mmCIF file of C-alpha atoms in Angstrom:
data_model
loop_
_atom_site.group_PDB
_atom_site.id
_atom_site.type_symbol
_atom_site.label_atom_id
_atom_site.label_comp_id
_atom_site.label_asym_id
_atom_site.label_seq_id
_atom_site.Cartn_x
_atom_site.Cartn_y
_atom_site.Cartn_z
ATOM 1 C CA UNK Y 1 22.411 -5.140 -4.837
ATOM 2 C CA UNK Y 2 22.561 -3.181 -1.855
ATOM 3 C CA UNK Y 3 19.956 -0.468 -1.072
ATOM 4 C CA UNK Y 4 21.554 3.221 0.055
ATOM 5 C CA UNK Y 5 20.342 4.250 3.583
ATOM 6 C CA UNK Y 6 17.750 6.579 2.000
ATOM 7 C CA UNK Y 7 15.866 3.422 1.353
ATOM 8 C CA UNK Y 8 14.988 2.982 4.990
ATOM 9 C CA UNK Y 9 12.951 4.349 7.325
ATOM 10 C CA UNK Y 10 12.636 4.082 10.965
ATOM 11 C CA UNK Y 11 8.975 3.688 11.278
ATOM 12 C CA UNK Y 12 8.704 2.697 14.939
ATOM 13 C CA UNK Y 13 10.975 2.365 17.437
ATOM 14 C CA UNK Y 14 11.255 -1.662 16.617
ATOM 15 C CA UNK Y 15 10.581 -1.479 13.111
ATOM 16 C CA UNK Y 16 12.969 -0.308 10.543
ATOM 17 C CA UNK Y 17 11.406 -0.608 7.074
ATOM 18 C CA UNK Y 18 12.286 -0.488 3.328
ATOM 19 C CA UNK Y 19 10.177 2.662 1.862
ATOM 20 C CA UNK Y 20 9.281 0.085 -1.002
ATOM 21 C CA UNK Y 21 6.836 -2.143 0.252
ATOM 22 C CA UNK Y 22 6.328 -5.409 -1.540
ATOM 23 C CA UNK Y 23 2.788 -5.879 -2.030
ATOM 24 C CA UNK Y 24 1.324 -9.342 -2.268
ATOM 25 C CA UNK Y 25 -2.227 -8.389 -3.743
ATOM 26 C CA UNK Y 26 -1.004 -9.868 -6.585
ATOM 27 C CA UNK Y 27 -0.952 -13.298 -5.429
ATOM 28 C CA UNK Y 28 -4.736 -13.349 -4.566
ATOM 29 C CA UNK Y 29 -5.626 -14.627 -7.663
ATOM 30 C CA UNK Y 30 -6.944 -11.787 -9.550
ATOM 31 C CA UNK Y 31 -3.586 -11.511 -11.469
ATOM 32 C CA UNK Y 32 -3.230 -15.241 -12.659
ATOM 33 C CA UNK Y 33 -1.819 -18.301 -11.318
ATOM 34 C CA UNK Y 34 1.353 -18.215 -8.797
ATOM 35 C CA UNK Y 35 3.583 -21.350 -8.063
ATOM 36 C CA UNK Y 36 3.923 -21.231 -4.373
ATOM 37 C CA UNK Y 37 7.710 -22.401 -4.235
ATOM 38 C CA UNK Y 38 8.587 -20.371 -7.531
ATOM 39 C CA UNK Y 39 6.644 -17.598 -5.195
ATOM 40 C CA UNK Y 40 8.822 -17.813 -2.302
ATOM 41 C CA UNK Y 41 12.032 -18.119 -4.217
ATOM 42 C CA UNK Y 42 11.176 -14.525 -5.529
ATOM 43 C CA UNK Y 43 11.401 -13.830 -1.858
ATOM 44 C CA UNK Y 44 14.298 -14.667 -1.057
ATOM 45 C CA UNK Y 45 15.347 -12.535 -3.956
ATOM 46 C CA UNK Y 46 13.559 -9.766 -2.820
ATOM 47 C CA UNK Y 47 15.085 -10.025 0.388
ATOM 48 C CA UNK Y 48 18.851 -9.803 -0.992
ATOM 49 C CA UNK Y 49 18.145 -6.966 -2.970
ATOM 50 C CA UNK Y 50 17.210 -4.823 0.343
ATOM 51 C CA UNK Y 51 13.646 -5.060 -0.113
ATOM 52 C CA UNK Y 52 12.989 -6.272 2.804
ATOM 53 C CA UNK Y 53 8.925 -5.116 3.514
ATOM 54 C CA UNK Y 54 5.700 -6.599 2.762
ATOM 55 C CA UNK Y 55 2.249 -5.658 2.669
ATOM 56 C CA UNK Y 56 -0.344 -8.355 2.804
ATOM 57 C CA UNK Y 57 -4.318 -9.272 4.263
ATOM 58 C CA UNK Y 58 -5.881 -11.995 5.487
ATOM 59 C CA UNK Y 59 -8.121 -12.091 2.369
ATOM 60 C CA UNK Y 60 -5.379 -12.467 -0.512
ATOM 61 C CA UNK Y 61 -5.354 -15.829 -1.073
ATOM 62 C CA UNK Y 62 -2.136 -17.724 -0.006
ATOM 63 C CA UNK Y 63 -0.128 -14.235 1.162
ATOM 64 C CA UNK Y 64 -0.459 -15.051 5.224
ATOM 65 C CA UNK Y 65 0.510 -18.247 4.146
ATOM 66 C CA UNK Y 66 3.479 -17.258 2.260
ATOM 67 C CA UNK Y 67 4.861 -15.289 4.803
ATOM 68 C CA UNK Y 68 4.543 -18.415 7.195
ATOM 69 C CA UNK Y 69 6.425 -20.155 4.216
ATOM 70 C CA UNK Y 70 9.044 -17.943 3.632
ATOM 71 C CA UNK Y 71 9.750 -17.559 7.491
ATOM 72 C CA UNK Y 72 10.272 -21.444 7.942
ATOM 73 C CA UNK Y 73 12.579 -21.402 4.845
ATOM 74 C CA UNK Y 74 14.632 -18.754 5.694
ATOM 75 C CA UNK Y 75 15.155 -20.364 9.592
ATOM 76 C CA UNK Y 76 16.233 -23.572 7.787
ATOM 77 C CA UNK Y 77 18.321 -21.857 5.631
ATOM 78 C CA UNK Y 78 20.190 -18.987 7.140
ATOM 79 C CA UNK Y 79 19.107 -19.543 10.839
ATOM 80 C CA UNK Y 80 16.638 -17.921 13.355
ATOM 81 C CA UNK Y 81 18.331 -14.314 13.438
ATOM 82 C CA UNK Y 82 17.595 -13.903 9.963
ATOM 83 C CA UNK Y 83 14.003 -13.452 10.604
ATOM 84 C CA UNK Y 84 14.784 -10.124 12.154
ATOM 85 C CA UNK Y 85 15.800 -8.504 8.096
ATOM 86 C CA UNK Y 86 12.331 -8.802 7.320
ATOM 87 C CA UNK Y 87 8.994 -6.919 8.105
ATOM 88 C CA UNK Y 88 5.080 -8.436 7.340
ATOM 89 C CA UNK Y 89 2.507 -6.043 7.640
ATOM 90 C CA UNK Y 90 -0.804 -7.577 7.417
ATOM 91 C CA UNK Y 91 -4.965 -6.596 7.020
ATOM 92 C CA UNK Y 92 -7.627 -8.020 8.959
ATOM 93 C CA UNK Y 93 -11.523 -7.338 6.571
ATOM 94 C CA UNK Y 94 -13.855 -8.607 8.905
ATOM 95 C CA UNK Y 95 -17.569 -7.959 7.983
ATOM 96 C CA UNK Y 96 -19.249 -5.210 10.040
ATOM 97 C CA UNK Y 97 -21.063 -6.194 13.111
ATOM 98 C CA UNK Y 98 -20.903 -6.698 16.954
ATOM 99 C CA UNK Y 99 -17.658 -7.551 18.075
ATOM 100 C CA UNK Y 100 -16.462 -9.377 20.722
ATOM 101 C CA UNK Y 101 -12.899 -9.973 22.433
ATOM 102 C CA UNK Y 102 -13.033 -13.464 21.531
ATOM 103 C CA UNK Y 103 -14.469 -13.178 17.597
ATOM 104 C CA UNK Y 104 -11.247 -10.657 17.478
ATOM 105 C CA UNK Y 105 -8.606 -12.607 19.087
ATOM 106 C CA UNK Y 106 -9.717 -15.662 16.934
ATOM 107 C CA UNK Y 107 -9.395 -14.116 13.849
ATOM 108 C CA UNK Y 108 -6.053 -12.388 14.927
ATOM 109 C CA UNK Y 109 -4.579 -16.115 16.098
ATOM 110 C CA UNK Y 110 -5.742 -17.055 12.510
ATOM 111 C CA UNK Y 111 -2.743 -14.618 11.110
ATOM 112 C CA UNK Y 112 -0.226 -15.120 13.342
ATOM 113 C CA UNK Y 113 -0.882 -18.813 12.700
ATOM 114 C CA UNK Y 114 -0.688 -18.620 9.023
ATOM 115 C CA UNK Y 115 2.259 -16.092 9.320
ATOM 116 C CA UNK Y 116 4.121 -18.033 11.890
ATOM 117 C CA UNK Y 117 4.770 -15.394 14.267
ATOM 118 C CA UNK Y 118 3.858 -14.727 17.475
ATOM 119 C CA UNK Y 119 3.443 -10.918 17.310
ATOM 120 C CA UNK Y 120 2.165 -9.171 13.942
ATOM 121 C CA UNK Y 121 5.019 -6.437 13.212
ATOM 122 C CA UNK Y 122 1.479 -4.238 12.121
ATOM 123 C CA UNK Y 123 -2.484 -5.379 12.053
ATOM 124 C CA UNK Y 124 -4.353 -2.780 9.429
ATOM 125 C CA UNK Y 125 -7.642 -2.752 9.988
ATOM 126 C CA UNK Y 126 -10.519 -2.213 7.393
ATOM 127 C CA UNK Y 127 -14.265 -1.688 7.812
ATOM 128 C CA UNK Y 128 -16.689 -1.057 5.005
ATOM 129 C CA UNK Y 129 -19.535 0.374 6.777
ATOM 130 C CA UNK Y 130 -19.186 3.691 8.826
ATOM 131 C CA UNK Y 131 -22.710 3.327 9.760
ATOM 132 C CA UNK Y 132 -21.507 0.320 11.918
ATOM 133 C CA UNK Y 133 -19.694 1.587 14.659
ATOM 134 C CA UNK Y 134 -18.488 -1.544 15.876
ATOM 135 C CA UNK Y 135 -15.272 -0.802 14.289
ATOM 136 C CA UNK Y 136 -14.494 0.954 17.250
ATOM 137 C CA UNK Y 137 -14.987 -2.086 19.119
ATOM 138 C CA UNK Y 138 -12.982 -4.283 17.234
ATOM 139 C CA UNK Y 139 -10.289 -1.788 17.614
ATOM 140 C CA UNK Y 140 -10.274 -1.554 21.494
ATOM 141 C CA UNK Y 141 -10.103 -5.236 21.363
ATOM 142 C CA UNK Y 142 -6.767 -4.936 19.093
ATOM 143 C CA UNK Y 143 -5.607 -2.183 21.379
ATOM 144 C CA UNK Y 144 -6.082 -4.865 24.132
ATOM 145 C CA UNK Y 145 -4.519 -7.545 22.331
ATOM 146 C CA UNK Y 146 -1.474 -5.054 21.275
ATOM 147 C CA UNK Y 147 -1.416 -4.848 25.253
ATOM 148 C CA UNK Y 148 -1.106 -8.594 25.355
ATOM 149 C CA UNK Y 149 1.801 -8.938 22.695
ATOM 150 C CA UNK Y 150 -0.253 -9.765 20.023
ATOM 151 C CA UNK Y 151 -0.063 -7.133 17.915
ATOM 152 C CA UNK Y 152 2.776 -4.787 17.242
ATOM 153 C CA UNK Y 153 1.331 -1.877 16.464
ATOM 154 C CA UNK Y 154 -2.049 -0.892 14.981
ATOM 155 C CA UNK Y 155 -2.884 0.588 12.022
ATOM 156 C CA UNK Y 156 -5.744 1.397 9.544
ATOM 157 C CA UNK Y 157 -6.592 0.792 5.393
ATOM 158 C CA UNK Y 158 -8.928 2.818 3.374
ATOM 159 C CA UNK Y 159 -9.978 5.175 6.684
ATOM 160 C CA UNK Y 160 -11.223 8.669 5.599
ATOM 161 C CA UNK Y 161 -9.812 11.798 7.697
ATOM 162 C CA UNK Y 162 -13.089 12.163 9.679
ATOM 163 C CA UNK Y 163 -12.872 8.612 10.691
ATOM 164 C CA UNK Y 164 -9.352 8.432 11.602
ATOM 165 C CA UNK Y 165 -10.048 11.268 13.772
ATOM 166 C CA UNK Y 166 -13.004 9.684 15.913
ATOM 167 C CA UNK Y 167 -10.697 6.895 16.168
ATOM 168 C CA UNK Y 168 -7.629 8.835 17.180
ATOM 169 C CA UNK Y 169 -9.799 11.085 19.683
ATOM 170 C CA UNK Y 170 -11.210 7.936 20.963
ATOM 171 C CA UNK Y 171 -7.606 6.859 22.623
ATOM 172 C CA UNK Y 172 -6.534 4.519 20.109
ATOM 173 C CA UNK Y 173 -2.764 4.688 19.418
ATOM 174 C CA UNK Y 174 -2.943 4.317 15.136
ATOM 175 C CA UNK Y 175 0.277 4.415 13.651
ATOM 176 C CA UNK Y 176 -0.223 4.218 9.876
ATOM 177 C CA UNK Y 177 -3.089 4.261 7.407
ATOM 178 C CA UNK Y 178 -3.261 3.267 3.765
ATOM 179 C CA UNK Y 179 -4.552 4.543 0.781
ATOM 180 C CA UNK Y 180 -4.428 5.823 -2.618
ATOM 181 C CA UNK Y 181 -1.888 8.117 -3.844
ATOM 182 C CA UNK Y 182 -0.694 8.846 -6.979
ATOM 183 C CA UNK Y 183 -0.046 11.659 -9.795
ATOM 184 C CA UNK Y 184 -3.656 10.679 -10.747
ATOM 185 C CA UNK Y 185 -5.458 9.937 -7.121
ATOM 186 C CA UNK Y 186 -4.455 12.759 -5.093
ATOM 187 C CA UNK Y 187 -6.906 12.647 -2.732
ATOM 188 C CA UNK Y 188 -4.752 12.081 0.357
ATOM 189 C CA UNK Y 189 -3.391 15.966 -0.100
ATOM 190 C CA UNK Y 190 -7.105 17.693 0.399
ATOM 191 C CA UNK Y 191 -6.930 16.371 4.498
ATOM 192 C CA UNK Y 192 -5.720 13.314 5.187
ATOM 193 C CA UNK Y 193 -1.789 14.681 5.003
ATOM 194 C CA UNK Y 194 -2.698 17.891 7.049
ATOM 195 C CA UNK Y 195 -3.831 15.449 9.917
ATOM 196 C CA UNK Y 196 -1.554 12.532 9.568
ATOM 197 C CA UNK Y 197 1.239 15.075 10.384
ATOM 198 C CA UNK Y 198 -0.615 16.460 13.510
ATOM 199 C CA UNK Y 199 -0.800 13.476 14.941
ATOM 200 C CA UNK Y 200 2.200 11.524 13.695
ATOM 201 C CA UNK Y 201 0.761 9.353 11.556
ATOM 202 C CA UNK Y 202 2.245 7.536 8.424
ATOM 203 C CA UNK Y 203 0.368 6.752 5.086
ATOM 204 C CA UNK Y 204 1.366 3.999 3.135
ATOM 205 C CA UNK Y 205 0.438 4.387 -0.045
ATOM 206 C CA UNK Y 206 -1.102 2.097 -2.703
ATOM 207 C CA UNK Y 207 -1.963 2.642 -6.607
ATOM 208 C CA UNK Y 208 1.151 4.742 -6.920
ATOM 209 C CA UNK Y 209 2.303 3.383 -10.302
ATOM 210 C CA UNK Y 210 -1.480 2.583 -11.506
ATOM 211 C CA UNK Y 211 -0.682 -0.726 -11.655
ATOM 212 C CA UNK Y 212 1.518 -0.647 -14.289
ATOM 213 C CA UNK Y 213 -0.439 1.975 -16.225
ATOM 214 C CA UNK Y 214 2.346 5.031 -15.227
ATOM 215 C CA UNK Y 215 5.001 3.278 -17.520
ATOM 216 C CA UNK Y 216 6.778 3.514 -20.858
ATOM 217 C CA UNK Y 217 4.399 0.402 -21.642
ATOM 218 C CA UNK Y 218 1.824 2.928 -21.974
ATOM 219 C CA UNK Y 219 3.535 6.232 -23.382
ATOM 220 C CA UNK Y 220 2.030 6.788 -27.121
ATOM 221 C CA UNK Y 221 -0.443 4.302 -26.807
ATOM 222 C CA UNK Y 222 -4.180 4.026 -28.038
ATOM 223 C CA UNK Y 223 -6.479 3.693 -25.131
ATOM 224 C CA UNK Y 224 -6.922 -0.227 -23.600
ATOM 225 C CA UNK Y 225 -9.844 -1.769 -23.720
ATOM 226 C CA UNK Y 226 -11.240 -4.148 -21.598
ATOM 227 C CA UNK Y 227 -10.116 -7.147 -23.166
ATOM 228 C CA UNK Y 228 -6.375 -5.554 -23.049
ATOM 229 C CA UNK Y 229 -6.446 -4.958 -19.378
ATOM 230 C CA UNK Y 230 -5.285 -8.274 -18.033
ATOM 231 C CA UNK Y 231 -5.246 -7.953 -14.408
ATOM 232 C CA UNK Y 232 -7.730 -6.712 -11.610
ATOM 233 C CA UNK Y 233 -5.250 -3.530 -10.843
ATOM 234 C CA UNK Y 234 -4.740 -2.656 -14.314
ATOM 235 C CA UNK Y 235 -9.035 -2.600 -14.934
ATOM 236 C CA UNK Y 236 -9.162 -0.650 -11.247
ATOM 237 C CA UNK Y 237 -6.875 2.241 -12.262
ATOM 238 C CA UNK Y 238 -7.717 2.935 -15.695
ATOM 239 C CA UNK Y 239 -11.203 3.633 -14.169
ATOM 240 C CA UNK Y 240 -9.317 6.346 -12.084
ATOM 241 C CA UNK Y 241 -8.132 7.469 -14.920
ATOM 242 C CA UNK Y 242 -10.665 7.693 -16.720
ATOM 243 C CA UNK Y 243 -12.809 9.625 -13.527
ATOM 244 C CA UNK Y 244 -9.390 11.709 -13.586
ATOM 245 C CA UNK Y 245 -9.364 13.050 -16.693
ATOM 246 C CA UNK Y 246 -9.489 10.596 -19.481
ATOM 247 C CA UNK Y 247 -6.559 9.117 -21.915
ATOM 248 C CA UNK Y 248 -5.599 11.773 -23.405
ATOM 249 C CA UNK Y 249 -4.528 13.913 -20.546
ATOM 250 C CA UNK Y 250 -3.073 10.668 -18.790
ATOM 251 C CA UNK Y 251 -0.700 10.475 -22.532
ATOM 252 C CA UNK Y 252 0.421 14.321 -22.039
ATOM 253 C CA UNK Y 253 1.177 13.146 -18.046
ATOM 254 C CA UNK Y 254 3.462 10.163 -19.362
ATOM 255 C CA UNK Y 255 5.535 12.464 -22.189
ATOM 256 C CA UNK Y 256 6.158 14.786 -19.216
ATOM 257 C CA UNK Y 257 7.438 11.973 -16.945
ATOM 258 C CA UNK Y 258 9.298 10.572 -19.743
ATOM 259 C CA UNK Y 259 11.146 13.249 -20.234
ATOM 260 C CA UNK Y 260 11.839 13.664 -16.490
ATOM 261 C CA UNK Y 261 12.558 10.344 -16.549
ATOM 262 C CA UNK Y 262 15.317 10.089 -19.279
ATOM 263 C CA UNK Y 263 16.541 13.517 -17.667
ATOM 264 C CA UNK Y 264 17.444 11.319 -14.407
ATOM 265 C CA UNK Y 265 18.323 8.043 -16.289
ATOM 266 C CA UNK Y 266 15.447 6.616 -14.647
ATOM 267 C CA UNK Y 267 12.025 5.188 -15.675
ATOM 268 C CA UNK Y 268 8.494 6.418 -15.634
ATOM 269 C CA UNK Y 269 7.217 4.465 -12.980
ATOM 270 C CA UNK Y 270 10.185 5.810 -11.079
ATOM 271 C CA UNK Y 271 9.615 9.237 -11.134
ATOM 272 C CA UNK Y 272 5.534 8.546 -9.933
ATOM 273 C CA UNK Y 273 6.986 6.590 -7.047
ATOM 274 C CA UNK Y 274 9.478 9.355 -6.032
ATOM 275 C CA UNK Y 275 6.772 12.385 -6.271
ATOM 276 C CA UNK Y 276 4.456 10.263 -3.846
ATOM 277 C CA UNK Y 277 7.680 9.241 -1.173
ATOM 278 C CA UNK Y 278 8.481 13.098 -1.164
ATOM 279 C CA UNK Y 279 5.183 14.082 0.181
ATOM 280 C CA UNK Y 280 4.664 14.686 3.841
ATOM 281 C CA UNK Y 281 3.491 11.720 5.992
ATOM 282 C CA UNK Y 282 4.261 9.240 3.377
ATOM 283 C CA UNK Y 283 6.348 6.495 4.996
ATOM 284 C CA UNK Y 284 6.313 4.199 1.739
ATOM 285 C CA UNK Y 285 4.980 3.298 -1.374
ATOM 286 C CA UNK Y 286 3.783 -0.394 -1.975
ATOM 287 C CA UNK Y 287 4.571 -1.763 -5.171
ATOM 288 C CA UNK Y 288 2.882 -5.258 -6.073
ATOM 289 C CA UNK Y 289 5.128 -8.109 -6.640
ATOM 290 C CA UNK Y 290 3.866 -10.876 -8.971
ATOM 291 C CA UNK Y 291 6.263 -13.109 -7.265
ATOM 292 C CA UNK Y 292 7.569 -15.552 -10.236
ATOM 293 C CA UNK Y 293 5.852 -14.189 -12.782
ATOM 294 C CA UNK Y 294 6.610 -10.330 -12.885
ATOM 295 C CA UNK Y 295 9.709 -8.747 -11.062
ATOM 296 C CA UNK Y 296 10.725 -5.163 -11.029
ATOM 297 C CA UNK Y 297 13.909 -5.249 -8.598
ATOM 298 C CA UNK Y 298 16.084 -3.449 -10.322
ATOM 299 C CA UNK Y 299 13.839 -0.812 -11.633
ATOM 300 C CA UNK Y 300 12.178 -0.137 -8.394
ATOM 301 C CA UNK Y 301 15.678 0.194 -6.777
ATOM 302 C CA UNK Y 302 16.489 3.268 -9.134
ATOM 303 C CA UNK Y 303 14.273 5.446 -7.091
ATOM 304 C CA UNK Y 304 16.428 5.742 -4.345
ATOM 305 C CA UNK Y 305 18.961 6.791 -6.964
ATOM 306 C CA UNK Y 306 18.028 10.347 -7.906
ATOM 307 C CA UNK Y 307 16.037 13.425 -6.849
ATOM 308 C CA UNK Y 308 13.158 15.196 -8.316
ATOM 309 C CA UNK Y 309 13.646 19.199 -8.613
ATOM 310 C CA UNK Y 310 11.300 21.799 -8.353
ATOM 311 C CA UNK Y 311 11.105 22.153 -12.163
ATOM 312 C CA UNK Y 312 10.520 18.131 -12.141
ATOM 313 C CA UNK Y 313 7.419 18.463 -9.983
ATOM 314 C CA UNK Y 314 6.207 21.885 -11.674
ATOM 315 C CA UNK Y 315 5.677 20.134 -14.930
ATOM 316 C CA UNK Y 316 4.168 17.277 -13.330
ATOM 317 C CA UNK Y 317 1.520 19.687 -11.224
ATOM 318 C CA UNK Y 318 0.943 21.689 -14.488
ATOM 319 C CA UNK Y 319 -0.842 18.472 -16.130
ATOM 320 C CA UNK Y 320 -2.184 17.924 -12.784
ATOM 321 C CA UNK Y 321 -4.143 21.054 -12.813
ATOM 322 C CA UNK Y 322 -5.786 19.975 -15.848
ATOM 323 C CA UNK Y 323 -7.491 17.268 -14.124
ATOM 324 C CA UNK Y 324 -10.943 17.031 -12.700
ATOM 325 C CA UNK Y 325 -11.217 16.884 -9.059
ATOM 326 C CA UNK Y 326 -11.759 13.182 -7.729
ATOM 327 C CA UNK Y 327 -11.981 14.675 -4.181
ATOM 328 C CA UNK Y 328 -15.162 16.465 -5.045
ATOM 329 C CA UNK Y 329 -15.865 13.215 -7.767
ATOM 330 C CA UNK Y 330 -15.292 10.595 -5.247
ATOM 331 C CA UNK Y 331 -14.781 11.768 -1.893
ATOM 332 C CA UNK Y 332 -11.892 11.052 1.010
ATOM 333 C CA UNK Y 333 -9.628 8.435 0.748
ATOM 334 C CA UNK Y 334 -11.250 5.082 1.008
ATOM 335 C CA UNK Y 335 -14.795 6.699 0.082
ATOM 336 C CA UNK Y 336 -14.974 4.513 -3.468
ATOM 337 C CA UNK Y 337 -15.261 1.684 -1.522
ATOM 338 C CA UNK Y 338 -18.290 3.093 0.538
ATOM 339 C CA UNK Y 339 -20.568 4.492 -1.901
#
């Protein structure tokens, strides 16, 4: 399977990316048991098919190590060049509180041990308490490690627009941010977008399929319980849609993307990951890979295949407007996880 051009996207100068990022939260353990080798098999796979990008943190479970994994395979197997087809973007969570250069760089060596590289292609940084402002800190002492070939580039998870702006007029060079963005969460189009594009930032985006929920696995459905939701992104964004506007709504939102969907010879989740790659600022969607256990290559390839028309996304914003507000609900991107 080869990916068209429209699949890529030159994100920095020394990173060209796949616009479907592989996302590894799935292998932290919320989502059941992965075989590592089974895991990095899937990889490889991944790899062929032009998906070539993944999103990771330091906190789920065995990804960092994975990647580390993976990179030694793929030496042994197809030589040291080949390591330049593939792209690791990874999280650093630390708890808030004073910073220093050398609490930084230790947790930073942690990754790029684990990872087995000696540069991170992208460090995203998350911090839970705004109150805190040692996150500004920690991110001078990235900047200064990006200085020292560390780090790549820098980047942010989960930062509201007023926060990204402090940082930004404080002199740090952020490249990327990610959040939530969907057909259900979005959040990211009250600010976030409007500044991103002032200042040349990216947003990756996370959540875009629901995890799982914005599929024909859903369409004509009776509501899931909690016993029926059997992963940790599955419970998370059935509680958006729920805050949203509830099940019934979310079933007139599927029909709509059905039909869209059969219209392009495409699926559901499809269509929800094309709307969000068409916005402004968006430089790619992650989708989460249950390496060995759940794969989705093919499908997720057929949205490079097709375009949405303005009719398309009219019937999609005409259930939209039927919605309840989650920026007035919840607040800014990344706010649910600071209330």
């Amino acid at each position: 399977m080869n990916l068209p051009a429209a699949s890529r996207l030159q994100f920095t100068p020394d990173l060209n990316i796949c616009r479907i990022l592989n996302g590894m939260w799935q292998v932290s353990g919320a989502h059941g048991r992965i075989n590592s080798q089974v895991a990095i098999d899937s990889m490889f796979k991944y790899l062929d098919a032009g998906f070539t990008t993944w999103d990771l943190a330091d906190h789920y479970g065995p990804a960092e190590d994975f990647i580390g994994e993976f990179r030694c395979q793929l030496v042994d197997t197809r030589g040291k060049d080949a390591l330049s087809q593939i792209q690791a973007f990874t999280k650093w969570v630390p708890r808030p509180g004073k910073m220093t250069k050398k609490f930084v760089e230790e947790n930073i060596d942690i990754s790029l041990r684990r990872m087995n590289v000696q540069s991170l292609d992208l460090m995203q940084f998350h911090w839970w308490e705004y109150r805190d402002k040692n996150y500004l800190d920690a991110l001078k002492y990235m900047a200064e490690l990006q200085t020292e070939g560390k780090i790549k580039h820098l980047a942010l998870t989960n930062f509201d627009t007023e926060h990204l702006k402090i940082i930004t007029e404080a002199g740090i060079k952020i490249v990327s941010n990610q959040v939530q963005f969907s057909l259900v969460d979005r959040r990211p189009e009250v600010q976030m977008i409007e500044f991103c594009q002032q200042h040349d930032i990216k947003l990756f985006t996370y959540g875009t399929i629901c995890g799982g929920l914005l599929s024909e696995n859903y369409l004509g459905k009776p509501e899931p319980r909690g016993f029926d939701l059997t992963t940790a992104s599955l419970k998370k964004y059935k509680n958006m849609i729920d805050a949203w506007g509830g099940w019934r709504l979310f079933q007139e939102l599927l029909a709509i993307l059905k039909e869209i969907a059969n219209k392009h010879g495409v699926s559901i989740a499809n269509v929800a990951a094309r709307y969000i790659l068409d916005k402004p600022t968006v430089g790619g969607v992650i989708v989460g890979a249950r390496l060995g256990v759940s794969e989705h290559i093919e499908d997720n390839a057929k949205v490079f295949s097709f375009s949405l028309d303005d009719g398309d996304r009219d019937r999609i914003n005409a259930v939209s407007r039927q919605s309840r507000d989650l920026y007035q609900i919840i607040g800014d991107c990344g706010d649910e996880y600071r209330r």
